[in-house]
Coordinates of C-alpha atoms in Angstrom, one line a residue:
M19 CA 44.7 37.2 -44.5
T20 CA 47.2 34.6 -45.6
E21 CA 48.9 34.5 -49.0
P22 CA 47.1 31.8 -51.0
T23 CA 49.0 29.1 -52.7
V24 CA 47.3 28.6 -56.1
D25 CA 47.8 26.1 -58.9
T26 CA 47.4 28.7 -61.8
N27 CA 46.6 26.1 -64.4
R28 CA 44.0 24.4 -62.2
A29 CA 42.4 27.7 -61.3
T30 CA 42.1 28.6 -64.9
E31 CA 40.5 25.3 -65.7
L32 CA 38.0 25.7 -62.8
R33 CA 37.1 29.2 -64.0
R34 CA 36.4 27.8 -67.4
Q35 CA 34.3 24.9 -66.0
L36 CA 32.3 27.3 -63.8
T37 CA 31.7 29.6 -66.7
E38 CA 30.5 26.8 -68.9
E39 CA 28.1 25.6 -66.2
L40 CA 26.6 29.0 -65.8
K41 CA 26.2 29.3 -69.6
A42 CA 24.6 25.9 -69.8
D43 CA 22.2 26.9 -67.0
G44 CA 21.2 30.0 -69.1
L45 CA 22.6 32.4 -66.5
I46 CA 25.4 33.8 -68.6
H47 CA 24.3 34.6 -72.1
T48 CA 26.4 37.6 -73.2
G49 CA 30.0 37.7 -74.3
P50 CA 31.2 40.5 -71.9
V51 CA 29.8 38.6 -68.8
E52 CA 31.4 35.4 -70.0
R53 CA 34.8 37.0 -70.5
A54 CA 34.6 38.6 -67.0
F55 CA 34.0 35.3 -65.4
L56 CA 36.8 33.7 -67.3
T57 CA 39.2 36.5 -66.3
V58 CA 38.6 37.3 -62.6
P59 CA 40.4 34.9 -60.2
R60 CA 37.6 34.1 -57.8
E61 CA 40.0 32.2 -55.5
R62 CA 41.8 35.5 -54.7
F63 CA 38.5 36.6 -53.1
A64 CA 37.9 33.4 -51.2
P65 CA 41.3 32.6 -49.5
E66 CA 39.4 31.0 -46.5
V67 CA 38.4 27.9 -48.7
T68 CA 40.1 25.5 -51.0
L69 CA 40.5 26.2 -54.7
A70 CA 37.8 23.7 -55.6
E71 CA 35.4 25.2 -53.0
A72 CA 36.0 28.7 -54.3
Y73 CA 34.6 27.6 -57.7
K74 CA 31.5 25.8 -56.5
K75 CA 28.1 27.2 -57.2
G76 CA 27.5 28.4 -53.7
V77 CA 28.3 31.2 -51.3
V78 CA 31.6 31.5 -49.5
V79 CA 30.8 32.8 -46.0
T80 CA 33.3 35.4 -44.8
K81 CA 31.7 36.7 -41.6
R82 CA 29.0 35.5 -39.2
D83 CA 27.4 37.3 -36.3
E84 CA 27.3 36.1 -32.6
H85 CA 24.4 33.8 -33.4
G86 CA 26.2 32.2 -36.4
T87 CA 24.1 34.0 -39.0
T88 CA 25.9 34.9 -42.2
I89 CA 26.3 38.7 -42.4
S90 CA 28.9 38.8 -45.2
S91 CA 29.9 36.5 -48.0
V92 CA 31.2 36.1 -51.5
S93 CA 27.9 35.6 -53.2
A94 CA 27.1 32.5 -55.2
P95 CA 28.4 32.9 -58.8
Q96 CA 25.0 32.0 -60.3
I97 CA 23.4 35.0 -58.4
Q98 CA 26.3 37.3 -59.5
A99 CA 25.9 36.2 -63.1
T100 CA 22.2 36.8 -63.0
M101 CA 22.5 40.3 -61.6
L102 CA 25.3 41.3 -64.0
E103 CA 23.3 40.1 -67.0
Q104 CA 20.3 42.1 -65.6
A105 CA 22.4 45.2 -65.1
R106 CA 24.0 45.2 -68.6
L107 CA 27.1 47.1 -67.7
D108 CA 29.0 48.5 -70.6
K109 CA 32.4 50.0 -71.4
G110 CA 33.0 53.5 -69.9
M111 CA 30.2 53.3 -67.3
R112 CA 30.4 54.6 -63.8
A113 CA 29.0 51.9 -61.5
L114 CA 28.2 51.6 -57.7
E115 CA 28.0 48.4 -55.8
I116 CA 26.3 48.5 -52.4
G117 CA 27.4 45.6 -50.3
S118 CA 31.1 44.7 -50.8
G119 CA 33.0 41.5 -51.1
G120 CA 35.5 42.4 -53.8
Y121 CA 34.8 39.7 -56.3
N122 CA 31.7 41.2 -57.8
A123 CA 33.4 44.6 -58.0
A124 CA 36.2 43.0 -59.9
L125 CA 33.7 41.5 -62.4
M126 CA 32.1 44.9 -62.7
T127 CA 35.5 46.4 -63.4
E128 CA 36.1 44.0 -66.3
L129 CA 32.7 45.0 -67.7
V130 CA 33.2 48.8 -67.6
G131 CA 36.8 48.6 -68.8
Q132 CA 39.6 51.1 -68.3
D133 CA 37.4 54.1 -69.2
G134 CA 34.8 53.2 -66.6
E135 CA 34.8 53.4 -62.8
V136 CA 33.6 51.1 -60.1
T137 CA 32.8 52.1 -56.5
T138 CA 32.0 49.4 -53.9
L139 CA 30.9 50.2 -50.4
D140 CA 29.9 48.5 -47.2
I141 CA 28.9 49.5 -43.7
D142 CA 31.3 47.0 -42.0
P143 CA 35.0 48.0 -41.8
D144 CA 36.0 44.3 -41.6
V145 CA 34.3 43.8 -45.0
T146 CA 35.8 46.9 -46.7
D147 CA 39.3 46.1 -45.3
R148 CA 39.0 42.5 -46.7
A149 CA 37.6 43.7 -50.0
R150 CA 40.4 46.3 -50.4
A151 CA 43.1 43.7 -49.7
C152 CA 41.5 41.1 -52.0
L153 CA 41.1 43.6 -54.9
K154 CA 44.8 44.7 -54.5
D155 CA 45.9 41.0 -54.4
A156 CA 44.0 40.3 -57.6
G157 CA 45.3 43.4 -59.4
Y158 CA 42.2 45.6 -59.3
N159 CA 43.7 48.7 -57.7
D160 CA 41.4 51.3 -59.3
V161 CA 38.2 50.2 -57.5
N162 CA 37.0 52.8 -55.0
V163 CA 36.4 51.0 -51.7
V164 CA 34.3 53.1 -49.4
L165 CA 33.2 52.5 -45.8
A166 CA 29.6 53.9 -45.5
D167 CA 26.0 53.1 -44.8
G168 CA 24.5 51.9 -48.1
E169 CA 21.3 53.8 -47.3
D170 CA 23.0 57.0 -48.4
G171 CA 24.7 55.6 -51.5
C172 CA 28.0 57.2 -52.3
P173 CA 27.6 60.8 -53.3
Q174 CA 31.4 61.5 -53.6
H175 CA 31.7 59.3 -56.7
A176 CA 28.2 59.9 -58.2
S177 CA 26.4 60.0 -60.5
Y178 CA 26.2 56.3 -61.7
Q179 CA 24.8 54.7 -64.8
R180 CA 24.5 51.5 -62.9
I181 CA 23.8 50.8 -59.3
I182 CA 23.9 47.1 -58.2
V183 CA 22.9 46.3 -54.6
T184 CA 24.3 43.0 -53.3
V185 CA 22.5 42.9 -50.0
G186 CA 18.9 42.1 -49.4
A187 CA 16.9 45.4 -49.3
W188 CA 13.4 46.0 -47.9
D189 CA 13.2 49.6 -49.3
I190 CA 14.6 51.9 -51.9
P191 CA 16.1 55.0 -50.3
P192 CA 16.0 58.3 -52.2
A193 CA 19.8 58.4 -52.5
W194 CA 19.8 55.5 -54.8
I195 CA 17.5 57.2 -57.2
D196 CA 19.1 60.6 -56.9
Q197 CA 22.5 59.2 -57.6
L198 CA 21.4 57.5 -60.8
T199 CA 21.9 59.2 -64.2
P200 CA 18.6 59.9 -66.0
D201 CA 19.1 56.8 -68.2
G202 CA 20.7 54.7 -65.4
T203 CA 19.4 51.5 -63.9
L204 CA 19.1 50.1 -60.4
T205 CA 19.5 46.3 -59.8
V206 CA 18.5 45.4 -56.3
P207 CA 17.4 42.2 -54.3
L208 CA 14.2 43.7 -53.1
R209 CA 12.2 42.0 -50.3
M210 CA 8.5 42.0 -50.9
R211 CA 6.2 40.3 -48.3
G212 CA 9.2 38.1 -47.4
L213 CA 10.0 37.1 -50.9
T214 CA 13.2 38.4 -52.5
R215 CA 13.6 39.1 -56.2
S216 CA 16.6 40.7 -58.0
V217 CA 14.8 43.5 -59.8
T218 CA 16.3 45.8 -62.4
F219 CA 14.5 49.2 -62.4
V220 CA 14.5 52.0 -65.0
R221 CA 13.2 55.5 -64.5
Q222 CA 9.7 56.3 -65.8
G223 CA 9.0 59.9 -64.8
A224 CA 9.2 60.2 -61.1
H225 CA 8.9 56.5 -60.4
L226 CA 10.8 53.3 -61.2
V227 CA 9.5 50.4 -63.3
S228 CA 11.0 46.9 -63.5
T229 CA 12.5 45.5 -66.7
S230 CA 13.5 42.2 -65.1
A231 CA 12.8 40.2 -61.9
K232 CA 14.7 37.0 -60.9
I233 CA 14.4 34.9 -57.8
C234 CA 17.4 35.3 -55.5
G235 CA 18.5 35.4 -51.9
F236 CA 20.9 37.6 -50.0
V237 CA 22.1 38.5 -46.5
K238 CA 19.9 41.3 -45.1
M239 CA 20.9 44.9 -45.2
Q240 CA 22.4 46.5 -42.1
G241 CA 22.3 50.0 -40.9
A242 CA 19.5 52.5 -41.5
G243 CA 18.0 50.3 -44.2
A244 CA 17.6 47.3 -42.0
H245 CA 14.1 45.9 -41.5
T246 CA 13.1 43.1 -39.1
E247 CA 10.4 40.5 -39.9
R248 CA 7.9 39.6 -37.2
L249 CA 8.1 36.0 -36.2
L250 CA 5.0 34.2 -34.7
L251 CA 5.7 30.8 -33.2
L252 CA 3.2 27.9 -33.0
R253 CA 3.4 24.7 -31.0
G254 CA 6.3 25.9 -29.0
Q255 CA 9.0 26.6 -31.5
E256 CA 8.2 23.9 -34.0
I257 CA 6.4 26.1 -36.5
G258 CA 7.1 29.8 -37.4
L259 CA 5.0 32.3 -39.4
R260 CA 7.2 35.2 -40.7
F261 CA 5.5 38.4 -41.5
D262 CA 7.3 41.0 -43.5
D263 CA 4.4 43.4 -43.0
G264 CA 0.7 43.2 -42.0
E265 CA 1.2 40.9 -39.0
P266 CA -2.0 39.8 -37.1
A267 CA -3.4 42.4 -34.8
D268 CA -4.1 39.7 -32.2
P269 CA -1.7 36.8 -32.7
D270 CA -3.1 35.1 -29.5
Q271 CA -6.1 34.1 -31.6
L272 CA -3.9 31.4 -33.2
S273 CA -3.2 29.8 -29.9
G274 CA -4.1 26.1 -30.2
V275 CA -4.9 26.4 -33.9
L276 CA -2.9 23.3 -34.8
D277 CA -5.1 21.2 -32.5
T278 CA -8.0 21.6 -34.9
E279 CA -8.8 19.3 -37.8
R280 CA -6.7 19.9 -40.9
I281 CA -8.7 20.8 -44.0
E282 CA -7.4 20.0 -47.5
A283 CA -8.4 21.5 -50.9
W284 CA -6.8 20.7 -54.2
S285 CA -6.7 23.1 -57.2
G286 CA -6.2 20.8 -60.1
V287 CA -3.1 22.9 -61.1
E288 CA -0.2 20.7 -61.8
I289 CA 3.5 21.0 -62.8
T290 CA 6.2 18.6 -63.9
A291 CA 9.3 18.1 -61.7
S292 CA 11.4 20.3 -64.0
E293 CA 9.0 23.3 -64.1
Q294 CA 9.7 26.5 -62.1
F295 CA 6.9 28.0 -60.0
D296 CA 8.5 31.0 -58.4
T297 CA 5.8 33.2 -60.0
L298 CA 3.2 31.2 -57.9
Q299 CA 4.9 32.4 -54.7
M300 CA 4.8 36.0 -55.8
W301 CA 1.3 35.7 -57.1
L302 CA 0.1 34.4 -53.8
A303 CA 1.9 37.2 -52.0
T304 CA 0.1 39.8 -54.1
A305 CA -3.3 38.0 -54.2
L306 CA -3.8 37.2 -50.5
D307 CA -4.3 39.3 -47.5
G308 CA -2.5 38.1 -44.3
F309 CA 0.3 36.6 -46.4
C310 CA 3.3 35.2 -44.6
L311 CA 5.9 32.5 -44.9
L312 CA 5.7 29.3 -42.9
S313 CA 8.8 27.4 -41.7
V314 CA 9.2 24.2 -39.7
D315 CA 12.1 23.5 -37.3
R316 CA 13.4 20.2 -38.6
A317 CA 14.7 19.2 -35.2
L318 CA 11.2 19.6 -33.7
D319 CA 9.1 18.5 -36.7
T320 CA 6.2 16.3 -35.6
G321 CA 4.6 16.2 -39.1
V322 CA 1.5 18.2 -38.0
V323 CA 2.0 20.3 -41.1
S324 CA 3.4 19.2 -44.5
P325 CA 4.1 22.3 -46.5
Q326 CA 5.4 22.6 -50.0
N327 CA 8.6 24.0 -48.6
R328 CA 9.6 23.6 -45.0
M329 CA 11.9 26.6 -45.0
A330 CA 9.7 29.3 -46.6
C331 CA 6.2 28.1 -47.6
P332 CA 3.6 30.7 -48.7
A333 CA 0.8 30.9 -46.1
A334 CA -2.0 33.3 -45.2
V335 CA -3.5 34.1 -41.8
D336 CA -7.0 35.4 -41.1
R337 CA -7.6 36.0 -37.4
D338 CA -8.0 32.6 -35.8
S339 CA -7.2 30.4 -38.8
F340 CA -4.4 30.0 -41.4
A341 CA -3.7 28.1 -44.6
Y342 CA -0.5 27.2 -46.5
L343 CA 0.6 25.9 -49.9
A344 CA 0.7 22.1 -50.1
V345 CA 1.7 19.7 -52.9
R346 CA 1.0 16.1 -53.7
K347 CA 2.5 13.8 -56.3
T348 CA 0.3 12.7 -59.2
E349 CA 1.1 10.8 -62.4
A350 CA -0.1 11.2 -66.0
E351 CA 0.9 8.9 -68.8
G352 CA 3.8 7.6 -66.8
E353 CA 5.2 11.1 -66.0
A354 CA 5.6 12.3 -62.4
R355 CA 3.6 15.4 -61.8
F356 CA 2.7 17.5 -58.8
E357 CA -0.6 19.1 -57.9
F358 CA -0.8 22.3 -55.8
G359 CA -3.4 22.6 -53.1
V360 CA -4.0 24.0 -49.6
H361 CA -3.9 22.7 -46.1
A362 CA -5.7 24.9 -43.5
F363 CA -6.3 24.9 -39.7
G364 CA -8.6 26.7 -37.4
P365 CA -12.3 27.3 -36.8
R366 CA -12.7 28.9 -40.2
A367 CA -10.2 26.7 -42.0
R368 CA -12.4 26.3 -45.1
E369 CA -13.0 30.1 -45.4
V370 CA -9.2 30.6 -45.4
A371 CA -8.5 27.7 -47.7
E372 CA -10.9 28.8 -50.4
P373 CA -9.3 32.1 -51.5
M374 CA -5.9 30.5 -51.5
N375 CA -7.1 27.6 -53.7
A376 CA -8.8 30.1 -56.0
A377 CA -5.6 32.1 -56.3
I378 CA -3.7 29.0 -57.2
A379 CA -6.2 28.2 -59.9
A380 CA -6.0 31.8 -61.2
W381 CA -2.2 31.5 -61.4
G382 CA -2.6 28.2 -63.4
R383 CA -4.9 29.9 -65.9
S384 CA -3.3 33.2 -66.4
H385 CA 0.0 33.8 -64.6
R386 CA 2.0 30.6 -64.7
N387 CA 4.6 32.2 -66.9
G388 CA 4.3 35.6 -65.2
P389 CA 5.6 38.1 -65.5
E390 CA 4.9 40.4 -62.6
R391 CA 5.5 44.1 -63.0
I392 CA 7.1 45.8 -60.0
S393 CA 7.1 49.6 -59.7
F394 CA 8.4 51.9 -57.0
Y395 CA 6.7 55.2 -56.3
P396 CA 8.4 57.8 -53.9
A397 CA 6.7 58.8 -50.7
T398 CA 5.6 62.1 -52.3
T399 CA 3.3 60.3 -54.7
D400 CA -0.4 60.9 -54.2
P401 CA -2.0 57.5 -53.3
K402 CA -4.7 58.3 -56.0
D403 CA -1.9 58.2 -58.6
L404 CA -0.7 54.6 -57.7
P405 CA -1.7 52.0 -60.3
E406 CA -3.8 49.0 -59.7
G407 CA -2.0 46.1 -57.9
R408 CA -0.8 45.0 -54.5
V409 CA 0.6 48.2 -52.8
L410 CA 3.3 47.5 -50.3
P411 CA 4.0 50.6 -48.2
K412 CA 7.7 51.2 -47.4
Q413 CA 9.4 53.9 -45.5
H414 CA 10.5 55.8 -48.6
G415 CA 7.6 55.1 -50.9
S416 CA 5.5 52.3 -52.1
V417 CA 6.2 49.1 -54.1
V418 CA 3.3 48.2 -56.4
I419 CA 3.1 44.7 -57.9
S420 CA 0.8 44.1 -60.8
W421 CA 0.3 41.3 -63.3
P422 CA -0.3 42.5 -66.9
D423 CA -1.2 40.0 -69.5
E424 CA 1.7 38.6 -71.6
G425 CA 1.0 40.9 -74.5
Q426 CA 1.1 44.0 -72.4
A427 CA 4.2 42.8 -70.5
A428 CA 6.1 42.0 -73.7
S429 CA 5.5 45.5 -75.1
H430 CA 6.4 47.2 -71.9
N431 CA 9.1 44.9 -70.6
P432 CA 11.3 43.3 -73.3
D433 CA 13.9 41.9 -70.9
E434 CA 11.5 39.7 -69.0
K435 CA 11.8 36.8 -71.4
E436 CA 15.6 36.5 -71.1

């Protein structure tokens, strides 16, 4: 690592500008998080890039694997702000970060103050060595930097009032729950049917219940907690269907499916260009069997499919047919609007399109503003005791996603409206 040459006044101004942008976007809304962002020198944790690049709203890649895939990074500041606001760290707390980079641990240190303690760990020695050096360079010498598999938490510094996971996790291992104080919270980017949400959980008896869920993206967890998606390719490698769970029993049934006539169905559900619809993605993931994410290789794209999102579009497979979320532009009173619908292929295209279109309509009526409730029940839970909702079996337990009405959600989950 080379010693960075930094224009201190310029760095201070860039920190102020970034913090103001995050406040304007509604991502920073408390004084402590604002002060942390104004204080910690992000450039000290991103010496590989220029000063201006260090303060952009994007990730700083610090390590790639042999295929060029990012396996470690300084996370985008907007994601860090979101998770820190969710976690609500306070003075004097003991906090654990799983997935290290240094910068977020420094922000956490500012939030817990001199009477608190921050531990950050990672499975990769290159990452922990880098984090330790960056923290020392920035003056954060009291952070515990630990080389370990995050699946096991960090028992030597437990227990923790806050655990923040900064790598994409498919499951919640027992150690994370065991190492929390009774009133502690866990904030984790949890992958559910291929979709990742930063979820803050609190204890409720023997299980966990969400108080907040925000859309996010992270590099995937390594080690014992790693989980590989199943990729099904169509038309050579032009189109991929990614299954986080529940992949088709006989994927060969989809051979040649894109040579059939495309069926279209439109829901009448519209949004404006400025409206968010991440709750639609999660709603479809919970409402539909055979859910997966469709992606298109841009270099090979022939236009046979036109999904709402070419990187990760909600889709559903039923044996020899599949459907995916589509969108078309409409206009009302001079305002551009967009209508959701379904495109489907296969011998039973209409049969597959109908439930997806009905699910879109149900979202438009009842779940447009969410919120979903996400619970985690340990593996020892009797299946009869699981609540209603989409049950996602994991190795260490079950995630249950349900959709209470807004009145129920507000009384149960006051943080959701932040």
